[in-house]
CSV table of C-alpha atoms in Angstrom, one decimal:
chain,number,residue,atom,x,y,z
A,4,UNK,CA,23.2,120.5,85.0
A,5,UNK,CA,25.3,122.9,86.2
A,6,UNK,CA,26.4,125.9,84.1
A,7,UNK,CA,30.1,123.9,83.2
A,8,UNK,CA,28.3,120.8,81.5
A,9,UNK,CA,25.7,122.7,79.8
A,10,UNK,CA,28.5,125.5,78.2
A,11,UNK,CA,30.4,122.3,77.4
A,12,UNK,CA,27.1,121.1,75.9
A,13,UNK,CA,26.0,124.0,73.9
A,14,UNK,CA,29.4,123.5,72.7
A,15,UNK,CA,29.7,120.4,71.7
A,16,UNK,CA,26.3,120.2,69.9
A,17,UNK,CA,26.9,124.0,68.1
A,18,UNK,CA,29.9,122.3,66.8
A,19,UNK,CA,28.5,119.1,65.6
A,20,UNK,CA,25.5,121.1,63.9
A,21,UNK,CA,28.5,123.7,62.3
A,22,UNK,CA,29.9,120.7,60.3
A,23,UNK,CA,26.0,119.9,58.6
A,24,UNK,CA,25.8,123.9,57.9
A,25,UNK,CA,28.8,123.2,55.8
A,26,UNK,CA,31.7,124.8,58.2
A,27,UNK,CA,34.0,122.7,60.4
A,28,UNK,CA,33.0,121.5,64.1
A,29,UNK,CA,36.3,123.8,65.8
A,30,UNK,CA,35.2,126.8,63.9
A,31,UNK,CA,31.6,126.8,64.6
A,32,UNK,CA,32.9,125.0,68.6
A,33,UNK,CA,35.0,128.6,69.0
A,34,UNK,CA,32.3,130.4,68.0
A,35,UNK,CA,29.8,129.2,70.1
A,36,UNK,CA,31.9,130.0,73.1
A,37,UNK,CA,33.0,133.4,72.2
A,38,UNK,CA,29.3,133.4,71.3
A,39,UNK,CA,28.5,132.6,75.3
A,40,UNK,CA,31.7,134.1,77.1
A,41,UNK,CA,29.5,137.1,78.8
A,42,UNK,CA,33.7,139.1,77.7
A,43,UNK,CA,36.8,138.7,74.8
A,44,UNK,CA,38.6,134.9,75.3
A,45,UNK,CA,41.8,134.7,74.7
A,46,UNK,CA,43.6,132.3,72.4
A,47,UNK,CA,45.1,130.5,75.0
A,48,UNK,CA,41.8,130.2,76.3
A,49,UNK,CA,40.3,128.8,73.4
A,50,UNK,CA,42.6,126.3,73.2
A,51,UNK,CA,42.6,124.7,76.5
A,52,UNK,CA,38.6,124.9,76.5
A,53,UNK,CA,38.3,123.2,73.0
A,54,UNK,CA,41.6,121.3,74.2
A,55,UNK,CA,42.8,122.1,70.4
A,56,UNK,CA,46.1,123.7,69.0
A,57,UNK,CA,47.6,127.2,68.2
A,58,UNK,CA,47.1,126.1,64.9
A,59,UNK,CA,44.0,125.3,64.5
A,60,UNK,CA,42.7,127.9,67.0
A,61,UNK,CA,44.9,130.4,64.2
A,62,UNK,CA,43.2,129.3,61.8
A,63,UNK,CA,40.0,129.0,62.7
A,64,UNK,CA,39.8,132.3,64.2
A,65,UNK,CA,41.1,133.6,61.2
A,66,UNK,CA,38.1,132.6,58.8
A,67,UNK,CA,35.8,133.4,61.7
A,68,UNK,CA,36.7,136.9,61.4
A,69,UNK,CA,36.6,137.0,58.2
A,70,UNK,CA,33.1,135.9,58.0
A,71,UNK,CA,32.6,139.1,59.6
A,72,UNK,CA,31.1,137.3,63.6
A,73,UNK,CA,34.5,137.2,65.8
A,74,UNK,CA,36.6,140.4,66.7
A,75,UNK,CA,39.6,140.9,68.0
A,76,UNK,CA,40.2,142.9,71.3
A,77,UNK,CA,42.7,144.5,72.6
A,78,UNK,CA,42.7,144.6,77.0
A,79,UNK,CA,45.2,147.5,78.3
A,80,UNK,CA,48.1,145.5,79.8
A,81,UNK,CA,48.0,142.8,78.4
A,82,UNK,CA,50.1,141.5,75.2
A,83,UNK,CA,47.5,139.2,74.5
A,84,UNK,CA,45.1,138.8,71.7
A,85,UNK,CA,41.2,138.8,72.6
A,86,UNK,CA,38.5,137.4,70.7
A,87,UNK,CA,35.0,138.0,71.0
A,88,UNK,CA,32.0,136.9,68.8
A,89,UNK,CA,28.9,138.9,67.7
A,90,UNK,CA,26.2,139.4,70.7
A,91,UNK,CA,23.4,140.6,68.1
A,92,UNK,CA,21.7,138.1,66.2
A,93,UNK,CA,19.9,139.9,63.3
A,94,UNK,CA,23.7,140.9,62.5
A,95,UNK,CA,25.0,137.4,63.2
A,96,UNK,CA,22.2,136.1,60.6
A,97,UNK,CA,22.7,139.0,58.3
A,98,UNK,CA,26.5,138.7,57.8
A,99,UNK,CA,26.6,134.3,57.6
A,100,UNK,CA,23.8,134.9,54.8
A,101,UNK,CA,25.9,136.5,52.9
A,102,UNK,CA,28.9,134.8,53.3
A,103,UNK,CA,26.8,132.2,52.3
A,104,UNK,CA,26.0,133.5,49.7
A,105,UNK,CA,29.1,134.7,48.4
A,106,UNK,CA,31.0,130.9,49.3
A,107,UNK,CA,28.0,128.6,48.0
A,108,UNK,CA,24.7,130.6,46.0
A,109,UNK,CA,27.0,133.1,43.6
A,110,UNK,CA,29.2,130.7,42.3
A,111,UNK,CA,26.6,128.1,41.8
A,112,UNK,CA,24.9,130.5,39.8
A,113,UNK,CA,28.4,131.3,37.7
A,114,UNK,CA,28.1,128.0,36.4
A,115,UNK,CA,24.5,127.3,36.2
A,116,UNK,CA,24.4,130.3,34.3
A,117,UNK,CA,27.4,128.8,32.0
A,118,UNK,CA,25.6,125.4,31.8
A,119,UNK,CA,22.6,126.5,30.8
A,120,UNK,CA,23.5,129.2,28.2
A,121,UNK,CA,25.2,125.9,25.9
A,122,UNK,CA,24.7,125.8,21.8
A,123,UNK,CA,22.5,123.3,21.2
A,124,UNK,CA,21.9,120.6,18.8
A,125,UNK,CA,18.0,120.5,19.1
A,126,UNK,CA,17.8,117.3,20.3
A,127,UNK,CA,15.5,116.1,22.9
A,128,UNK,CA,17.9,115.2,25.4
A,129,UNK,CA,19.6,118.7,25.1
A,130,UNK,CA,16.7,120.8,25.2
A,131,UNK,CA,15.5,119.0,28.6
A,132,UNK,CA,18.8,119.7,30.2
A,133,UNK,CA,18.7,123.4,28.7
A,134,UNK,CA,15.3,124.0,29.6
A,135,UNK,CA,15.9,122.9,33.3
A,136,UNK,CA,19.3,123.9,34.3
A,137,UNK,CA,17.5,127.7,33.4
A,138,UNK,CA,14.9,126.7,35.0
A,139,UNK,CA,17.2,125.9,38.2
A,140,UNK,CA,18.8,129.3,37.6
A,141,UNK,CA,16.0,131.1,37.7
A,142,UNK,CA,14.7,130.0,40.6
A,143,UNK,CA,18.1,130.1,42.1
A,144,UNK,CA,18.4,133.5,41.1
A,145,UNK,CA,14.9,134.7,42.5
A,146,UNK,CA,16.1,133.5,46.3
A,147,UNK,CA,19.4,135.1,46.5
A,148,UNK,CA,17.6,138.1,45.1
A,149,UNK,CA,15.4,137.8,47.6
A,150,UNK,CA,17.7,136.4,50.9
A,151,UNK,CA,20.0,140.1,49.4
A,152,UNK,CA,16.5,141.8,50.4
A,153,UNK,CA,16.2,140.5,53.9
A,154,UNK,CA,19.8,140.6,55.0
A,155,UNK,CA,19.3,144.1,53.6
A,156,UNK,CA,16.6,144.6,56.2
A,157,UNK,CA,18.1,147.7,58.7
A,158,UNK,CA,17.5,149.9,55.5
A,159,UNK,CA,14.7,148.7,54.6
A,160,UNK,CA,11.0,149.0,57.2
A,161,UNK,CA,9.0,146.9,54.8
A,162,UNK,CA,11.8,143.5,55.7
A,163,UNK,CA,12.0,145.0,59.2
A,164,UNK,CA,8.3,144.5,59.9
A,165,UNK,CA,8.4,140.9,57.9
A,166,UNK,CA,11.4,140.0,60.5
A,167,UNK,CA,9.5,141.3,63.6
A,168,UNK,CA,6.2,139.3,61.8
A,169,UNK,CA,7.9,135.8,61.3
A,170,UNK,CA,10.0,136.5,65.4
A,171,UNK,CA,5.6,136.6,66.0
């Protein structure tokens, strides 16, 4: 397999995985392309490489920038905008974890807190519902707190040690 085939296979596979992770395929493909590019890439080059429209490229680049994992770069003498992805994998993992928590876990916690706080008529069914949703709320809250602690690892020597341990 040559470089071009390998790059294309990576971009396509990352795109397919992205849809399983809850982001759209094109967003994941753009991220993959930028992640493995050795220099910033113009929107026109992204459009050409992935065979997507300007609107599709623009919308997904904006979303990736909102996540904090893609950055806009300017080159002297160029009118076009260029884009690059976060290359530090630790930082990438932290940013994705924080964004997923904000978009998925925090709203789920809000709903779980709301539904577990109903006033019960003390029927067995209602008691069971409140008990189970309270336990689920507590579990998800603990998991979110652990995730918060891990993503703060750059300021926390214990978390840094844990991350180093997990890599080995």
